[in-house]
């Protein structure tokens, strides 16, 4: 599918996508504002329930007539090892006592993926994007039957080619600079982590699909650079995190606005999957116990009450302060101001 065909189907006038950031960041206000400004808003539905997703879709429909998307995590079901869970909880005990929260002693992994797909189809959402792996070819075909555009996420050429093979309509190229979780198929780190430029250069002439670039893009100059190189669109995460409409806690926004590149670190200590964020007390403490980190989503469930309590206390020492490697470009502004600043003809 030609790049301009995808963008025209989505009624996009500005080739700027909102990253599907899970965890309450992509509020209906944020999603609708991006779409109303001519970009593509996306709901980060990775941690949502089907009921919450349906409610947000309905709310966004009332706020914009333009298309928007939903981002889902391809589900993962690692073995649940109670001994590892107990060991991790022992490591979390001093933090739980300090912050005064109850630890999670038993973990179960829910699977509402099919229900989420059904809601997206039922609500006539125009686009769905996937992270943490590839959907089945059968699912891609099913979504196409309902006229839904499907986008995958790749962090290397192998993943990108695998996504092309199952028939997705476009691919997000996520470079190593991206804030938050790596959208890779595997939880383990590869020997070489490709920067966005390396990834784009390796894939551009080998894939006959529109490419959306993501990873550390926090200035208009960076965005225009990739559009001129042939990218269909740029996907922004950190830049949107600090907007007025973002659902990120104020302490998270303030931390990004003060952060420097050298403070960003790659860690799997919060969720079991590697993610870029601002270094803090929790990361420094838990990095001593790398062998004890549970797989995603188990580790994520074990640290969830810690992260929630930290937000309530506005304590950045134990929060996951996700942020790309170029935080200096983020600003305290509205979506309209950001989109005007990033105007790309």
CSV table of C-alpha atoms in Angstrom, one decimal:
chain,number,residue,atom,x,y,z
A,1,UNK,CA,0.0,0.0,0.0
A,2,UNK,CA,1.3,3.4,-0.9
A,3,UNK,CA,2.2,5.8,1.9
A,4,UNK,CA,-0.1,8.5,0.7
A,5,UNK,CA,-3.0,5.9,0.5
A,6,UNK,CA,-2.6,5.0,4.1
A,7,UNK,CA,-2.5,8.6,5.2
A,8,UNK,CA,-5.4,9.6,3.0
A,9,UNK,CA,-7.5,6.6,4.3
A,10,UNK,CA,-6.8,7.9,7.8
A,11,UNK,CA,-7.5,11.5,6.8
A,12,UNK,CA,-4.2,12.6,8.2
A,13,UNK,CA,-3.0,16.0,7.2
A,14,UNK,CA,0.1,16.1,9.5
A,15,UNK,CA,2.2,12.9,9.5
A,16,UNK,CA,2.5,12.7,13.3
A,17,UNK,CA,1.3,9.7,15.3
A,18,UNK,CA,0.7,9.7,19.0
A,19,UNK,CA,2.6,6.7,20.5
A,20,UNK,CA,0.2,4.1,22.1
A,21,UNK,CA,1.6,4.7,25.6
A,22,UNK,CA,-0.2,2.4,28.1
A,23,UNK,CA,-0.9,3.2,31.7
A,24,UNK,CA,-3.3,6.1,31.6
A,25,UNK,CA,-1.2,8.5,29.5
A,26,UNK,CA,-3.3,8.5,26.4
A,27,UNK,CA,-6.4,10.2,27.8
A,28,UNK,CA,-9.4,10.7,25.6
A,29,UNK,CA,-8.5,14.4,25.7
A,30,UNK,CA,-5.0,13.7,24.3
A,31,UNK,CA,-6.1,11.2,21.7
A,32,UNK,CA,-8.9,13.4,20.4
A,33,UNK,CA,-6.7,16.5,20.4
A,34,UNK,CA,-4.0,14.8,18.2
A,35,UNK,CA,-6.6,13.6,15.7
A,36,UNK,CA,-8.3,17.0,15.7
A,37,UNK,CA,-5.0,18.6,14.8
A,38,UNK,CA,-4.6,16.4,11.8
A,39,UNK,CA,-2.4,13.7,13.3
A,40,UNK,CA,-3.3,10.2,14.4
A,41,UNK,CA,-4.3,9.8,18.1
A,42,UNK,CA,-3.9,6.4,19.6
A,43,UNK,CA,-5.3,4.8,22.8
A,44,UNK,CA,-2.6,2.9,24.7
A,45,UNK,CA,-4.8,0.0,25.7
A,46,UNK,CA,-2.1,-2.4,26.9
A,47,UNK,CA,-3.3,-2.4,30.5
A,48,UNK,CA,-6.9,-1.6,30.0
A,49,UNK,CA,-9.9,-3.7,30.6
A,50,UNK,CA,-12.4,-4.2,27.7
A,51,UNK,CA,-14.9,-2.1,29.6
A,52,UNK,CA,-12.5,0.8,30.0
A,53,UNK,CA,-11.4,0.6,26.3
A,54,UNK,CA,-15.1,0.7,25.2
A,55,UNK,CA,-15.8,3.7,27.4
A,56,UNK,CA,-12.7,5.6,26.1
A,57,UNK,CA,-13.6,4.9,22.5
A,58,UNK,CA,-17.1,6.3,23.0
A,59,UNK,CA,-15.7,9.4,24.8
A,60,UNK,CA,-13.2,10.1,22.0
A,61,UNK,CA,-16.0,9.7,19.4
A,62,UNK,CA,-17.8,12.5,21.1
A,63,UNK,CA,-14.7,14.7,20.9
A,64,UNK,CA,-13.5,14.1,17.3
A,65,UNK,CA,-14.9,13.1,14.0
A,66,UNK,CA,-11.4,12.1,12.8
A,67,UNK,CA,-10.0,8.6,12.8
A,68,UNK,CA,-7.9,7.4,15.7
A,69,UNK,CA,-6.3,4.1,16.7
A,70,UNK,CA,-5.8,1.6,19.5
A,71,UNK,CA,-2.5,0.0,20.4
A,72,UNK,CA,-2.5,-3.5,22.0
A,73,UNK,CA,0.2,-5.7,23.4
A,74,UNK,CA,0.5,-9.1,21.8
A,75,UNK,CA,-0.1,-11.3,24.9
A,76,UNK,CA,2.7,-13.2,26.6
A,77,UNK,CA,2.3,-16.1,29.0
A,78,UNK,CA,5.6,-17.0,30.7
A,79,UNK,CA,5.8,-19.7,33.3
A,80,UNK,CA,4.8,-18.5,36.8
A,81,UNK,CA,7.5,-19.5,39.2
A,82,UNK,CA,6.3,-18.9,42.8
A,83,UNK,CA,9.8,-19.2,44.2
A,84,UNK,CA,11.0,-16.3,42.0
A,85,UNK,CA,7.9,-14.3,42.9
A,86,UNK,CA,8.6,-14.8,46.6
A,87,UNK,CA,12.2,-13.9,46.1
A,88,UNK,CA,11.3,-10.7,44.3
A,89,UNK,CA,8.8,-9.8,47.0
A,90,UNK,CA,11.5,-10.2,49.6
A,91,UNK,CA,13.6,-7.6,47.6
A,92,UNK,CA,10.6,-5.3,47.5
A,93,UNK,CA,9.8,-5.7,51.2
A,94,UNK,CA,11.8,-2.7,52.4
A,95,UNK,CA,10.2,-0.5,49.7
A,96,UNK,CA,6.7,-1.7,50.6
A,97,UNK,CA,7.4,-0.8,54.3
A,98,UNK,CA,8.8,2.6,53.4
A,99,UNK,CA,5.9,3.5,51.1
A,100,UNK,CA,3.2,1.6,53.1
A,101,UNK,CA,1.6,-0.6,50.4
A,102,UNK,CA,0.6,-4.3,50.3
A,103,UNK,CA,2.6,-6.5,48.0
A,104,UNK,CA,1.2,-8.9,45.5
A,105,UNK,CA,1.8,-12.4,46.7
A,106,UNK,CA,0.2,-14.5,44.0
A,107,UNK,CA,0.2,-13.7,40.3
A,108,UNK,CA,-2.2,-14.7,37.5
A,109,UNK,CA,-2.1,-13.6,33.9
A,110,UNK,CA,-5.4,-12.5,32.5
A,111,UNK,CA,-6.2,-12.8,28.8
A,112,UNK,CA,-8.7,-10.4,27.5
A,113,UNK,CA,-7.0,-9.9,24.1
A,114,UNK,CA,-9.8,-11.4,22.0
A,115,UNK,CA,-12.4,-9.3,23.9
A,116,UNK,CA,-10.4,-6.1,23.1
A,117,UNK,CA,-10.3,-7.1,19.4
A,118,UNK,CA,-14.0,-7.6,19.4
A,119,UNK,CA,-14.6,-4.1,20.9
A,120,UNK,CA,-12.3,-2.5,18.3
A,121,UNK,CA,-14.3,-4.2,15.5
A,122,UNK,CA,-17.6,-3.5,17.1
A,123,UNK,CA,-16.8,0.2,17.6
A,124,UNK,CA,-15.5,0.6,14.1
A,125,UNK,CA,-12.0,1.9,15.2
A,126,UNK,CA,-10.1,2.7,12.0
A,127,UNK,CA,-6.6,1.5,13.0
A,128,UNK,CA,-5.0,-1.0,15.3
A,129,UNK,CA,-1.3,-1.2,16.1
A,130,UNK,CA,0.5,-4.0,17.9
A,131,UNK,CA,3.6,-4.1,20.2
A,132,UNK,CA,5.6,-6.9,21.8
A,133,UNK,CA,5.3,-9.3,18.9
A,134,UNK,CA,3.3,-10.0,15.8
A,135,UNK,CA,-0.4,-10.9,15.6
A,136,UNK,CA,-1.4,-14.0,13.8
A,137,UNK,CA,-1.9,-13.8,10.0
A,138,UNK,CA,-5.5,-15.0,10.6
A,139,UNK,CA,-6.1,-12.0,12.9
A,140,UNK,CA,-4.6,-9.5,10.4
A,141,UNK,CA,-7.0,-10.9,7.7
A,142,UNK,CA,-9.9,-10.7,10.1
A,143,UNK,CA,-9.2,-7.1,10.8
A,144,UNK,CA,-8.8,-6.3,7.1
A,145,UNK,CA,-12.3,-7.9,6.5
A,146,UNK,CA,-13.6,-5.2,8.8
A,147,UNK,CA,-11.6,-2.5,6.9
A,148,UNK,CA,-9.2,-1.9,9.8
A,149,UNK,CA,-5.7,-0.7,9.0
A,150,UNK,CA,-3.1,-2.9,10.9
A,151,UNK,CA,0.3,-1.6,12.0
A,152,UNK,CA,3.1,-3.7,13.6
A,153,UNK,CA,6.1,-2.6,15.6
A,154,UNK,CA,9.7,-3.8,14.7
A,155,UNK,CA,13.1,-3.1,16.3
A,156,UNK,CA,15.2,-4.9,13.7
A,157,UNK,CA,15.0,-6.1,10.1
A,158,UNK,CA,14.0,-9.7,11.1
A,159,UNK,CA,11.0,-8.4,13.0
A,160,UNK,CA,10.1,-6.0,10.2
A,161,UNK,CA,10.2,-8.7,7.5
A,162,UNK,CA,8.1,-11.0,9.7
A,163,UNK,CA,5.5,-8.3,10.0
A,164,UNK,CA,5.5,-7.7,6.2
A,165,UNK,CA,5.0,-11.4,5.7
A,166,UNK,CA,1.8,-11.5,7.7
A,167,UNK,CA,0.2,-8.7,5.7
A,168,UNK,CA,0.3,-5.6,7.9
A,169,UNK,CA,-0.4,-2.3,6.2
A,170,UNK,CA,2.5,-0.3,7.8
A,171,UNK,CA,5.3,-0.7,10.3
A,172,UNK,CA,6.5,1.4,13.2
A,173,UNK,CA,10.3,1.3,13.3
A,174,UNK,CA,11.2,1.7,16.9
A,175,UNK,CA,14.9,2.8,17.5
A,176,UNK,CA,16.8,2.2,20.7
A,177,UNK,CA,16.3,5.9,21.7
A,178,UNK,CA,12.5,5.3,22.3
A,179,UNK,CA,11.1,6.1,25.7
A,180,UNK,CA,9.2,3.4,27.6
A,181,UNK,CA,9.2,-0.2,26.5
A,182,UNK,CA,11.0,-1.7,23.6
A,183,UNK,CA,8.4,-3.0,21.2
A,184,UNK,CA,10.6,-6.1,20.4
A,185,UNK,CA,9.2,-9.6,19.9
A,186,UNK,CA,11.6,-11.0,22.5
A,187,UNK,CA,12.0,-9.8,26.1
A,188,UNK,CA,15.8,-10.4,26.0
A,189,UNK,CA,18.1,-7.7,24.8
A,190,UNK,CA,19.8,-8.3,21.4
A,191,UNK,CA,23.5,-8.2,21.1
A,192,UNK,CA,23.1,-5.0,19.0
A,193,UNK,CA,20.4,-2.5,19.7
A,194,UNK,CA,19.8,-0.4,16.5
A,195,UNK,CA,19.4,3.3,16.7
A,196,UNK,CA,16.4,4.7,14.7
A,197,UNK,CA,18.7,5.9,11.9
A,198,UNK,CA,20.4,2.5,11.7
A,199,UNK,CA,17.1,0.7,11.7
A,200,UNK,CA,15.6,3.0,9.0
A,201,UNK,CA,18.7,2.7,6.8
A,202,UNK,CA,18.6,-1.1,7.1
A,203,UNK,CA,14.9,-1.4,6.3
A,204,UNK,CA,13.9,1.4,3.9
A,205,UNK,CA,14.8,-0.3,0.7
A,206,UNK,CA,14.0,-3.8,1.8
A,207,UNK,CA,10.3,-3.3,2.8
A,208,UNK,CA,7.5,-2.3,0.5
A,209,UNK,CA,5.4,-0.8,3.2
A,210,UNK,CA,4.9,2.7,4.7
A,211,UNK,CA,7.3,3.1,7.6
A,212,UNK,CA,6.5,5.2,10.7
A,213,UNK,CA,9.6,6.1,12.7
A,214,UNK,CA,9.8,6.3,16.5
A,215,UNK,CA,12.6,6.8,19.0
A,216,UNK,CA,13.9,9.9,20.7
A,217,UNK,CA,12.1,12.3,18.3
A,218,UNK,CA,11.5,15.4,20.4
A,219,UNK,CA,12.3,18.2,18.0
A,220,UNK,CA,10.7,19.4,14.7
A,221,UNK,CA,14.1,19.1,13.1
A,222,UNK,CA,14.4,15.4,13.9
A,223,UNK,CA,10.8,14.8,12.6
A,224,UNK,CA,11.4,16.6,9.3
A,225,UNK,CA,14.7,14.8,8.8
A,226,UNK,CA,12.9,11.4,8.7
A,227,UNK,CA,10.0,12.6,6.6
A,228,UNK,CA,12.5,13.9,4.0
A,229,UNK,CA,14.3,10.6,4.1
A,230,UNK,CA,11.1,8.8,3.1
A,231,UNK,CA,9.3,8.0,6.4
A,232,UNK,CA,5.5,8.0,6.1
A,233,UNK,CA,5.1,9.6,9.5
A,234,UNK,CA,6.8,10.1,12.8
A,235,UNK,CA,5.5,8.7,16.1
A,236,UNK,CA,6.1,10.8,19.2
A,237,UNK,CA,5.9,9.6,22.8
A,238,UNK,CA,8.0,11.7,25.1
A,239,UNK,CA,7.1,14.9,23.3
A,240,UNK,CA,3.4,14.2,23.9
A,241,UNK,CA,3.9,13.0,27.5
A,242,UNK,CA,4.5,16.5,28.7
A,243,UNK,CA,1.6,18.1,27.0
A,244,UNK,CA,-1.3,19.5,29.0
A,245,UNK,CA,-3.7,16.8,27.7
A,246,UNK,CA,-1.4,13.9,28.7
A,247,UNK,CA,-2.5,11.8,31.6
A,248,UNK,CA,1.0,11.4,33.0
A,249,UNK,CA,1.3,12.5,36.6
A,250,UNK,CA,2.7,16.0,37.1
A,251,UNK,CA,5.7,14.6,38.9
A,252,UNK,CA,6.5,12.5,35.8
A,253,UNK,CA,6.1,15.5,33.5
A,254,UNK,CA,8.3,17.7,35.7
A,255,UNK,CA,11.0,15.0,35.8
A,256,UNK,CA,11.1,14.8,32.0
A,257,UNK,CA,11.2,18.6,31.6
A,258,UNK,CA,14.3,18.7,34.0
A,259,UNK,CA,15.9,15.5,32.6
A,260,UNK,CA,19.2,15.3,30.6
A,261,UNK,CA,20.1,12.6,28.1
A,262,UNK,CA,22.7,11.1,30.4
A,263,UNK,CA,20.1,10.4,33.1
A,264,UNK,CA,18.1,8.0,30.8
A,265,UNK,CA,18.7,4.4,31.4
A,266,UNK,CA,17.5,1.1,30.0
A,267,UNK,CA,16.0,-1.2,32.6
A,268,UNK,CA,13.8,-4.2,33.0
A,269,UNK,CA,13.4,-3.8,36.8
A,270,UNK,CA,9.9,-2.4,36.7
A,271,UNK,CA,8.1,-4.7,34.3
A,272,UNK,CA,10.4,-7.5,33.2
A,273,UNK,CA,10.6,-6.0,29.7
A,274,UNK,CA,13.3,-3.5,28.9
A,275,UNK,CA,12.3,0.2,28.8
A,276,UNK,CA,14.0,3.6,28.7
A,277,UNK,CA,13.4,5.9,31.6
A,278,UNK,CA,14.9,8.4,34.0
A,279,UNK,CA,17.3,6.7,36.5
A,280,UNK,CA,16.1,6.8,40.1
A,281,UNK,CA,16.5,5.2,43.5
A,282,UNK,CA,14.4,2.1,42.7
A,283,UNK,CA,16.4,1.3,39.5
A,284,UNK,CA,19.7,1.7,41.2
A,285,UNK,CA,18.6,-0.6,44.0
A,286,UNK,CA,17.1,-3.3,41.9
A,287,UNK,CA,19.8,-3.4,39.3
A,288,UNK,CA,21.9,-5.2,41.9
A,289,UNK,CA,19.6,-8.1,41.6
A,290,UNK,CA,19.3,-8.6,37.8
A,291,UNK,CA,19.1,-12.4,38.1
A,292,UNK,CA,16.0,-12.0,40.3
A,293,UNK,CA,13.9,-10.0,37.8
A,294,UNK,CA,10.8,-12.0,36.8
A,295,UNK,CA,9.5,-12.1,33.3
A,296,UNK,CA,7.0,-9.7,31.9
A,297,UNK,CA,4.1,-9.4,32.8
A,298,UNK,CA,4.9,-11.0,36.2
A,299,UNK,CA,7.4,-8.4,37.3
A,300,UNK,CA,5.0,-5.7,36.1
A,301,UNK,CA,2.3,-7.1,38.4
A,302,UNK,CA,4.6,-7.3,41.4
A,303,UNK,CA,5.7,-3.7,41.1
A,304,UNK,CA,2.3,-2.3,40.2
A,305,UNK,CA,1.3,-1.4,43.8
A,306,UNK,CA,4.7,0.3,44.4
A,307,UNK,CA,4.3,2.4,41.3
A,308,UNK,CA,0.7,3.3,42.1
A,309,UNK,CA,1.6,4.3,45.7
A,310,UNK,CA,4.5,6.4,44.4
A,311,UNK,CA,2.2,8.3,42.1
A,312,UNK,CA,-0.2,9.0,45.0
A,313,UNK,CA,2.7,10.2,47.1
A,314,UNK,CA,4.2,12.1,44.2
A,315,UNK,CA,7.5,10.3,45.0
A,316,UNK,CA,9.6,10.0,41.8
A,317,UNK,CA,12.1,7.6,43.5
A,318,UNK,CA,9.9,4.5,42.9
A,319,UNK,CA,8.0,5.5,39.8
A,320,UNK,CA,8.6,4.3,36.2
A,321,UNK,CA,9.5,7.7,34.7
A,322,UNK,CA,9.5,6.5,31.1
A,323,UNK,CA,11.4,8.9,28.8
A,324,UNK,CA,13.2,8.8,25.5
A,325,UNK,CA,16.9,9.5,25.3
A,326,UNK,CA,16.4,13.1,24.1
A,327,UNK,CA,14.2,14.6,26.8
A,328,UNK,CA,15.6,18.1,26.2
A,329,UNK,CA,13.2,18.7,23.3
A,330,UNK,CA,10.1,18.1,25.4
A,331,UNK,CA,8.0,21.1,26.4
A,332,UNK,CA,5.2,22.1,28.7
A,333,UNK,CA,2.6,22.9,26.0
A,334,UNK,CA,-0.8,22.0,24.6
A,335,UNK,CA,-1.2,19.4,21.8
A,336,UNK,CA,-2.2,22.3,19.4
A,337,UNK,CA,1.0,24.1,20.3
A,338,UNK,CA,3.1,21.0,19.7
A,339,UNK,CA,1.5,20.2,16.4
A,340,UNK,CA,1.9,23.8,15.2
A,341,UNK,CA,5.6,23.6,16.2
A,342,UNK,CA,6.1,20.3,14.4
A,343,UNK,CA,4.2,21.4,11.3
A,344,UNK,CA,5.3,19.3,8.3
A,345,UNK,CA,3.9,20.0,4.9
